[in-house]
């Protein structure tokens, strides 16, 4: 027996050692690149990936192995290009705040993909490495990012998206990955576009959508929406042709002073009363099964939801009814957001920048965009992304009711457009994935909340999310709780105090209580 | 020094676990709760907590939700456990097993299933009031989720009660009701207490249920802590600390620390 045990123990100790040895041998001499990205935010290969679907479309019967993930491809490409092996350790996060906490706890990564405001926060806290100057040298073959990135994105990154704070420039610290707007995904069976035109942000508080609209369960997006409701008139009154239009728009959507917060508080309460739920990822399903009519969403998720609802399958591939959903951007202006790659202090800059460049190869950007539904920042030197958009959304030549959808702002060249169905160009996938120049002109980027504003807005959010009782109610309840507690204390310990001890009735003698659970000696 | 193996050494793994995963984390919470951003000693979180009606209200709301959940669980579980424990049917454990099996299925899955069920009822079966009654749905989900934790300890304590005690009670002239109130309930008190602790405490913090079934419009103290840890660890730690004290007090008052009285879990 003993021998058996010791063999088992020895085996248990040896086995992991053997596997680690094996693991070491495989990646011996390889450098490690630790990438920290959003969940489901990269082409993971296999079914549903671009390569796989293209093979299937050509009539082949592809294997999962025929469509490797971007990461596998990167490892192969890196070794081929730079002659050294690299091993990518890929981890994911759910929110910017989770990611920030991980960094706070001392976890180190080489490359992270936070959103715009978090990039600014990290840069302001001096936690980031700058990109090398070489990274922006267009003459180098491997610098795919700088050669392929859309001029629109480049301009936004060089001006911090039009924000007033320019002490740390995004372009120094970050390279773009995905971008988009926020807006409403809605079911046109119940909600008409003209109603939305009339209501704008007020859809959140309008009684006709009571219990049929959702807001995001995070303070940033919902506060932004509430600002839209609160200052809709002022926003609409701004003159888009004026020089200071962008500045004013951005200022209104980033106001966090006490007066604004006080104004927004009752609106947030109205929103809470009117909405079906604060959601993080249940909105899509609720929309498809008819629980709600409107879902406030990021454009990438919108594309995904529109595709999914149209396909007549749910996320698990089960059959459902095919529903046509639409996407709407409030006329008063909305949020323009970016996710970008940053390198924390101490990162392996060479491999990290190579990874960004690899992702920026037009074919890889298309693969990622296809897989996750979001819009890549890459336009492609020869507008490869435009060909992809045309492949997805271009109308037949003889189709009726088409429009020339102008995308010159995003792509290289002066007169770039797609001939598209009017619905595609005004409210469906094309409009969600590549917003119109008109929609873009009304967009504001979100700044991060500075210390005091951060506290103020957290308190605001907790007051909105939680119910607040009146002071007297709290006092009454506290007193009751204390009274109950005292009562229990009396019952428990009262017996030990003579005063509370029950006197035996006349003629009876008090005997020691017998514990039923314990066997008695005299039994 | 020669190392002698003694039985006491078997405690070492647990002691190490205790230090690293219970004591140190608690000290860290205590540290964060009473420091400010620059990690200087500060009582501002403490003052802010107790001067903010929202935070106190959240604690009160969580207490009330937990209380209703516990009472509902007790009312459902006690008769079931009583009947099961006293019935003469063979293979009772199969029925007990049926109560326990849901615990083996991932809890998020179960809550999701209930969510879909509610959606179905409200959207297609005309029960529209369900869509808006987030507190009801939250409590329902919690009761469903924590019921096995109530059934099991009750069942094991009730099973342990000696049949002859019931007979003795009948011999002495007590009716069925008196026997129940004077014999069964007092003797099953340890089971009730351990069931109550196992239901009450988690239902104050289980915000997965309140998020998924209450559409995140119901905020209990667990969610509060989670949200603060996204932005302000110090306040989050303070809320966690207050919760810890509340939990400690309620456990102490319900006698949960008296080891010989409690029957935790069951031997299936």
PDB file of C-alpha atoms in Angstrom, chain A residues 58-259:
ATOM      1  CA  UNK A  58     -15.441  28.393 -53.038  1.00  0.00           C
ATOM      2  CA  UNK A  59     -17.004  25.012 -52.642  1.00  0.00           C
ATOM      3  CA  UNK A  60     -14.253  23.426 -50.604  1.00  0.00           C
ATOM      4  CA  UNK A  61     -14.895  21.538 -47.422  1.00  0.00           C
ATOM      5  CA  UNK A  62     -12.541  23.339 -45.093  1.00  0.00           C
ATOM      6  CA  UNK A  63     -11.148  21.871 -41.933  1.00  0.00           C
ATOM      7  CA  UNK A  64     -10.788  23.889 -38.739  1.00  0.00           C
ATOM      8  CA  UNK A  65      -7.046  23.579 -39.272  1.00  0.00           C
ATOM      9  CA  UNK A  66      -7.257  25.330 -42.633  1.00  0.00           C
ATOM     10  CA  UNK A  67      -8.307  28.514 -40.858  1.00  0.00           C
ATOM     11  CA  UNK A  68      -5.751  29.245 -38.144  1.00  0.00           C
ATOM     12  CA  UNK A  69      -6.175  32.130 -35.751  1.00  0.00           C
ATOM     13  CA  UNK A  70      -4.502  35.474 -36.368  1.00  0.00           C
ATOM     14  CA  UNK A  71      -2.236  34.733 -33.447  1.00  0.00           C
ATOM     15  CA  UNK A  72      -0.918  31.507 -34.936  1.00  0.00           C
ATOM     16  CA  UNK A  73      -0.356  33.310 -38.201  1.00  0.00           C
ATOM     17  CA  UNK A  74       1.469  36.106 -36.395  1.00  0.00           C
ATOM     18  CA  UNK A  75       3.849  33.658 -34.721  1.00  0.00           C
ATOM     19  CA  UNK A  76       4.688  32.120 -38.091  1.00  0.00           C
ATOM     20  CA  UNK A  77       5.013  35.504 -39.794  1.00  0.00           C
ATOM     21  CA  UNK A  78       7.248  36.927 -37.064  1.00  0.00           C
ATOM     22  CA  UNK A  79       9.669  34.045 -37.217  1.00  0.00           C
ATOM     23  CA  UNK A  80       9.795  34.300 -40.987  1.00  0.00           C
ATOM     24  CA  UNK A  81      10.301  38.062 -41.014  1.00  0.00           C
ATOM     25  CA  UNK A  82      12.590  38.640 -38.039  1.00  0.00           C
ATOM     26  CA  UNK A  83      14.190  35.229 -37.796  1.00  0.00           C
ATOM     27  CA  UNK A  84      13.295  34.672 -34.181  1.00  0.00           C
ATOM     28  CA  UNK A  85      10.533  32.661 -32.621  1.00  0.00           C
ATOM     29  CA  UNK A  86       7.826  34.419 -30.696  1.00  0.00           C
ATOM     30  CA  UNK A  87       5.241  32.964 -28.420  1.00  0.00           C
ATOM     31  CA  UNK A  88       2.055  34.954 -27.842  1.00  0.00           C
ATOM     32  CA  UNK A  89       0.408  34.736 -24.450  1.00  0.00           C
ATOM     33  CA  UNK A  90      -3.088  35.938 -25.123  1.00  0.00           C
ATOM     34  CA  UNK A  91      -5.395  37.054 -22.316  1.00  0.00           C
ATOM     35  CA  UNK A  92      -8.722  38.852 -22.390  1.00  0.00           C
ATOM     36  CA  UNK A  93     -10.681  41.321 -20.279  1.00  0.00           C
ATOM     37  CA  UNK A  94     -14.328  42.354 -20.092  1.00  0.00           C
ATOM     38  CA  UNK A  95     -14.187  46.045 -19.257  1.00  0.00           C
ATOM     39  CA  UNK A  96     -11.612  48.816 -19.317  1.00  0.00           C
ATOM     40  CA  UNK A  97     -11.880  49.011 -15.536  1.00  0.00           C
ATOM     41  CA  UNK A  98     -11.100  45.286 -15.123  1.00  0.00           C
ATOM     42  CA  UNK A  99      -8.069  45.777 -17.308  1.00  0.00           C
ATOM     43  CA  UNK A 100      -6.953  48.814 -15.310  1.00  0.00           C
ATOM     44  CA  UNK A 101      -7.297  46.860 -12.066  1.00  0.00           C
ATOM     45  CA  UNK A 102      -5.141  44.078 -13.485  1.00  0.00           C
ATOM     46  CA  UNK A 103      -2.447  46.614 -14.301  1.00  0.00           C
ATOM     47  CA  UNK A 104      -2.850  48.136 -10.857  1.00  0.00           C
ATOM     48  CA  UNK A 105      -2.223  44.741  -9.311  1.00  0.00           C
ATOM     49  CA  UNK A 106       1.111  44.613 -11.068  1.00  0.00           C
ATOM     50  CA  UNK A 107       0.349  42.250 -13.931  1.00  0.00           C
ATOM     51  CA  UNK A 108       2.509  43.132 -16.841  1.00  0.00           C
ATOM     52  CA  UNK A 109       1.700  42.879 -20.514  1.00  0.00           C
ATOM     53  CA  UNK A 110       3.393  43.942 -23.711  1.00  0.00           C
ATOM     54  CA  UNK A 111       0.336  45.089 -25.574  1.00  0.00           C
ATOM     55  CA  UNK A 112      -3.127  46.119 -24.374  1.00  0.00           C
ATOM     56  CA  UNK A 113      -6.199  47.290 -26.221  1.00  0.00           C
ATOM     57  CA  UNK A 114      -8.064  49.842 -24.090  1.00  0.00           C
ATOM     58  CA  UNK A 115     -10.622  52.392 -25.288  1.00  0.00           C
ATOM     59  CA  UNK A 116      -9.918  56.045 -25.992  1.00  0.00           C
ATOM     60  CA  UNK A 117     -10.549  57.458 -22.522  1.00  0.00           C
ATOM     61  CA  UNK A 118      -8.539  54.692 -20.866  1.00  0.00           C
ATOM     62  CA  UNK A 119      -5.629  55.325 -23.228  1.00  0.00           C
ATOM     63  CA  UNK A 120      -5.638  58.937 -22.074  1.00  0.00           C
ATOM     64  CA  UNK A 121      -5.851  57.956 -18.436  1.00  0.00           C
ATOM     65  CA  UNK A 122      -2.961  55.502 -18.750  1.00  0.00           C
ATOM     66  CA  UNK A 123      -0.897  58.007 -20.702  1.00  0.00           C
ATOM     67  CA  UNK A 124      -1.586  60.763 -18.184  1.00  0.00           C
ATOM     68  CA  UNK A 125      -0.482  58.438 -15.379  1.00  0.00           C
ATOM     69  CA  UNK A 126       2.758  57.807 -17.259  1.00  0.00           C
ATOM     70  CA  UNK A 127       2.225  54.077 -17.540  1.00  0.00           C
ATOM     71  CA  UNK A 128       2.788  53.779 -21.283  1.00  0.00           C
ATOM     72  CA  UNK A 129       5.715  53.454 -23.642  1.00  0.00           C
ATOM     73  CA  UNK A 130       5.760  55.681 -26.698  1.00  0.00           C
ATOM     74  CA  UNK A 131       5.767  54.122 -30.138  1.00  0.00           C
ATOM     75  CA  UNK A 132       9.151  54.323 -31.880  1.00  0.00           C
ATOM     76  CA  UNK A 133       9.678  56.929 -34.542  1.00  0.00           C
ATOM     77  CA  UNK A 134      10.528  54.118 -36.922  1.00  0.00           C
ATOM     78  CA  UNK A 135       7.044  52.759 -36.457  1.00  0.00           C
ATOM     79  CA  UNK A 136       5.762  55.738 -38.450  1.00  0.00           C
ATOM     80  CA  UNK A 137       8.313  55.440 -41.256  1.00  0.00           C
ATOM     81  CA  UNK A 138       6.318  54.649 -44.354  1.00  0.00           C
ATOM     82  CA  UNK A 139       9.338  53.483 -46.311  1.00  0.00           C
ATOM     83  CA  UNK A 140       9.802  50.372 -44.202  1.00  0.00           C
ATOM     84  CA  UNK A 141       8.098  47.357 -45.727  1.00  0.00           C
ATOM     85  CA  UNK A 142       6.899  45.942 -42.414  1.00  0.00           C
ATOM     86  CA  UNK A 143       5.278  49.133 -41.182  1.00  0.00           C
ATOM     87  CA  UNK A 144       1.825  48.100 -42.241  1.00  0.00           C
ATOM     88  CA  UNK A 145       0.064  50.241 -39.684  1.00  0.00           C
ATOM     89  CA  UNK A 146       1.239  53.612 -40.842  1.00  0.00           C
ATOM     90  CA  UNK A 147       0.863  52.715 -44.489  1.00  0.00           C
ATOM     91  CA  UNK A 148      -2.638  51.306 -44.231  1.00  0.00           C
ATOM     92  CA  UNK A 149      -4.371  53.232 -41.480  1.00  0.00           C
ATOM     93  CA  UNK A 150      -7.216  55.459 -42.577  1.00  0.00           C
ATOM     94  CA  UNK A 151      -6.296  59.162 -42.832  1.00  0.00           C
ATOM     95  CA  UNK A 152      -9.424  59.933 -40.823  1.00  0.00           C
ATOM     96  CA  UNK A 153      -8.220  57.795 -37.923  1.00  0.00           C
ATOM     97  CA  UNK A 154      -4.689  59.150 -38.145  1.00  0.00           C
ATOM     98  CA  UNK A 155      -6.010  62.695 -37.915  1.00  0.00           C
ATOM     99  CA  UNK A 156      -8.207  61.792 -34.917  1.00  0.00           C
ATOM    100  CA  UNK A 157      -5.269  60.165 -33.146  1.00  0.00           C
ATOM    101  CA  UNK A 158      -3.071  63.183 -33.754  1.00  0.00           C
ATOM    102  CA  UNK A 159      -5.657  65.546 -32.277  1.00  0.00           C
ATOM    103  CA  UNK A 160      -6.932  63.340 -29.450  1.00  0.00           C
ATOM    104  CA  UNK A 161     -10.250  63.048 -31.238  1.00  0.00           C
ATOM    105  CA  UNK A 162     -10.821  66.777 -30.936  1.00  0.00           C
ATOM    106  CA  UNK A 163     -10.676  66.852 -27.153  1.00  0.00           C
ATOM    107  CA  UNK A 164      -9.349  69.927 -25.422  1.00  0.00           C
ATOM    108  CA  UNK A 165      -6.684  68.010 -23.491  1.00  0.00           C
ATOM    109  CA  UNK A 166      -3.611  67.554 -25.624  1.00  0.00           C
ATOM    110  CA  UNK A 167      -0.881  66.999 -23.025  1.00  0.00           C
ATOM    111  CA  UNK A 168      -0.433  63.388 -24.110  1.00  0.00           C
ATOM    112  CA  UNK A 169      -1.185  62.689 -27.753  1.00  0.00           C
ATOM    113  CA  UNK A 170      -2.867  59.383 -28.583  1.00  0.00           C
ATOM    114  CA  UNK A 171      -0.699  58.982 -31.649  1.00  0.00           C
ATOM    115  CA  UNK A 172       2.431  58.895 -29.463  1.00  0.00           C
ATOM    116  CA  UNK A 173       1.114  56.145 -27.259  1.00  0.00           C
ATOM    117  CA  UNK A 174      -1.494  54.249 -29.214  1.00  0.00           C
ATOM    118  CA  UNK A 175      -2.160  52.658 -32.571  1.00  0.00           C
ATOM    119  CA  UNK A 176      -5.789  52.230 -33.553  1.00  0.00           C
ATOM    120  CA  UNK A 177      -7.540  48.886 -33.783  1.00  0.00           C
ATOM    121  CA  UNK A 178     -11.316  49.260 -34.028  1.00  0.00           C
ATOM    122  CA  UNK A 179     -13.649  52.244 -33.947  1.00  0.00           C
ATOM    123  CA  UNK A 180     -17.294  53.148 -34.218  1.00  0.00           C
ATOM    124  CA  UNK A 181     -20.237  55.108 -32.940  1.00  0.00           C
ATOM    125  CA  UNK A 182     -23.009  54.433 -30.458  1.00  0.00           C
ATOM    126  CA  UNK A 183     -26.673  54.468 -31.332  1.00  0.00           C
ATOM    127  CA  UNK A 184     -29.938  52.607 -31.166  1.00  0.00           C
ATOM    128  CA  UNK A 185     -30.493  49.196 -32.665  1.00  0.00           C
ATOM    129  CA  UNK A 186     -34.251  49.047 -33.128  1.00  0.00           C
ATOM    130  CA  UNK A 187     -36.969  46.852 -34.461  1.00  0.00           C
ATOM    131  CA  UNK A 188     -38.760  48.740 -37.254  1.00  0.00           C
ATOM    132  CA  UNK A 189     -41.897  46.693 -36.692  1.00  0.00           C
ATOM    133  CA  UNK A 190     -42.532  48.740 -33.568  1.00  0.00           C
ATOM    134  CA  UNK A 191     -40.386  51.819 -33.925  1.00  0.00           C
ATOM    135  CA  UNK A 192     -40.429  54.106 -36.921  1.00  0.00           C
ATOM    136  CA  UNK A 193     -37.454  56.107 -38.075  1.00  0.00           C
ATOM    137  CA  UNK A 194     -39.514  59.279 -38.138  1.00  0.00           C
ATOM    138  CA  UNK A 195     -40.402  58.792 -34.468  1.00  0.00           C
ATOM    139  CA  UNK A 196     -36.714  58.483 -33.669  1.00  0.00           C
ATOM    140  CA  UNK A 197     -35.965  61.586 -35.725  1.00  0.00           C
ATOM    141  CA  UNK A 198     -38.511  63.436 -33.678  1.00  0.00           C
ATOM    142  CA  UNK A 199     -37.392  62.045 -30.312  1.00  0.00           C
ATOM    143  CA  UNK A 200     -33.631  61.727 -30.704  1.00  0.00           C
ATOM    144  CA  UNK A 201     -32.038  61.019 -27.343  1.00  0.00           C
ATOM    145  CA  UNK A 202     -35.428  61.510 -25.706  1.00  0.00           C
ATOM    146  CA  UNK A 203     -36.329  57.988 -26.838  1.00  0.00           C
ATOM    147  CA  UNK A 204     -34.802  57.018 -23.492  1.00  0.00           C
ATOM    148  CA  UNK A 205     -37.423  58.912 -21.515  1.00  0.00           C
ATOM    149  CA  UNK A 206     -40.409  58.766 -23.857  1.00  0.00           C
ATOM    150  CA  UNK A 207     -43.475  56.978 -22.522  1.00  0.00           C
ATOM    151  CA  UNK A 208     -44.202  55.149 -25.773  1.00  0.00           C
ATOM    152  CA  UNK A 209     -41.052  53.078 -25.308  1.00  0.00           C
ATOM    153  CA  UNK A 210     -41.644  52.403 -21.630  1.00  0.00           C
ATOM    154  CA  UNK A 211     -40.175  49.033 -20.737  1.00  0.00           C
ATOM    155  CA  UNK A 212     -39.056  48.533 -24.347  1.00  0.00           C
ATOM    156  CA  UNK A 213     -35.647  50.197 -24.406  1.00  0.00           C
ATOM    157  CA  UNK A 214     -32.357  49.360 -22.727  1.00  0.00           C
ATOM    158  CA  UNK A 215     -29.429  51.380 -21.455  1.00  0.00           C
ATOM    159  CA  UNK A 216     -25.895  50.184 -20.789  1.00  0.00           C
ATOM    160  CA  UNK A 217     -25.005  48.954 -17.320  1.00  0.00           C
ATOM    161  CA  UNK A 218     -21.956  51.190 -17.114  1.00  0.00           C
ATOM    162  CA  UNK A 219     -21.799  54.751 -16.002  1.00  0.00           C
ATOM    163  CA  UNK A 220     -19.856  56.154 -18.945  1.00  0.00           C
ATOM    164  CA  UNK A 221     -22.244  55.211 -21.715  1.00  0.00           C
ATOM    165  CA  UNK A 222     -25.395  55.887 -19.755  1.00  0.00           C
ATOM    166  CA  UNK A 223     -24.140  59.232 -18.455  1.00  0.00           C
ATOM    167  CA  UNK A 224     -23.284  60.170 -22.035  1.00  0.00           C
ATOM    168  CA  UNK A 225     -26.792  59.247 -23.141  1.00  0.00           C
ATOM    169  CA  UNK A 226     -28.301  61.231 -20.279  1.00  0.00           C
ATOM    170  CA  UNK A 227     -26.249  64.246 -21.344  1.00  0.00           C
ATOM    171  CA  UNK A 228     -27.765  63.782 -24.786  1.00  0.00           C
ATOM    172  CA  UNK A 229     -31.251  63.876 -23.284  1.00  0.00           C
ATOM    173  CA  UNK A 230     -30.490  66.811 -21.017  1.00  0.00           C
ATOM    174  CA  UNK A 231     -28.821  69.029 -23.602  1.00  0.00           C
ATOM    175  CA  UNK A 232     -30.525  67.852 -26.777  1.00  0.00           C
ATOM    176  CA  UNK A 233     -31.954  71.295 -27.543  1.00  0.00           C
ATOM    177  CA  UNK A 234     -28.633  73.025 -27.061  1.00  0.00           C
ATOM    178  CA  UNK A 235     -26.924  70.401 -29.213  1.00  0.00           C
ATOM    179  CA  UNK A 236     -29.428  70.807 -32.018  1.00  0.00           C
ATOM    180  CA  UNK A 237     -29.169  74.569 -31.786  1.00  0.00           C
ATOM    181  CA  UNK A 238     -25.438  74.469 -32.526  1.00  0.00           C
ATOM    182  CA  UNK A 239     -24.512  75.462 -36.047  1.00  0.00           C
ATOM    183  CA  UNK A 240     -22.623  72.597 -37.702  1.00  0.00           C
ATOM    184  CA  UNK A 241     -20.989  75.054 -40.081  1.00  0.00           C
ATOM    185  CA  UNK A 242     -19.503  77.114 -37.285  1.00  0.00           C
ATOM    186  CA  UNK A 243     -15.795  76.882 -36.565  1.00  0.00           C
ATOM    187  CA  UNK A 244     -16.270  75.996 -32.944  1.00  0.00           C
ATOM    188  CA  UNK A 245     -18.977  73.372 -33.595  1.00  0.00           C
ATOM    189  CA  UNK A 246     -16.774  70.368 -32.753  1.00  0.00           C
ATOM    190  CA  UNK A 247     -15.373  72.057 -29.670  1.00  0.00           C
ATOM    191  CA  UNK A 248     -18.811  72.943 -28.358  1.00  0.00           C
ATOM    192  CA  UNK A 249     -20.211  69.499 -29.097  1.00  0.00           C
ATOM    193  CA  UNK A 250     -17.312  67.821 -27.341  1.00  0.00           C
ATOM    194  CA  UNK A 251     -17.585  70.192 -24.397  1.00  0.00           C
ATOM    195  CA  UNK A 252     -21.292  69.458 -23.867  1.00  0.00           C
ATOM    196  CA  UNK A 253     -20.818  65.694 -24.080  1.00  0.00           C
ATOM    197  CA  UNK A 254     -17.937  65.809 -21.608  1.00  0.00           C
ATOM    198  CA  UNK A 255     -19.366  68.121 -18.975  1.00  0.00           C
ATOM    199  CA  UNK A 256     -18.860  66.719 -15.494  1.00  0.00           C
ATOM    200  CA  UNK A 257     -19.170  69.847 -13.362  1.00  0.00           C
ATOM    201  CA  UNK A 258     -21.467  69.904 -10.352  1.00  0.00           C
ATOM    202  CA  UNK A 259     -24.212  71.829 -12.071  1.00  0.00           C
TER     203      UNK A 259
END
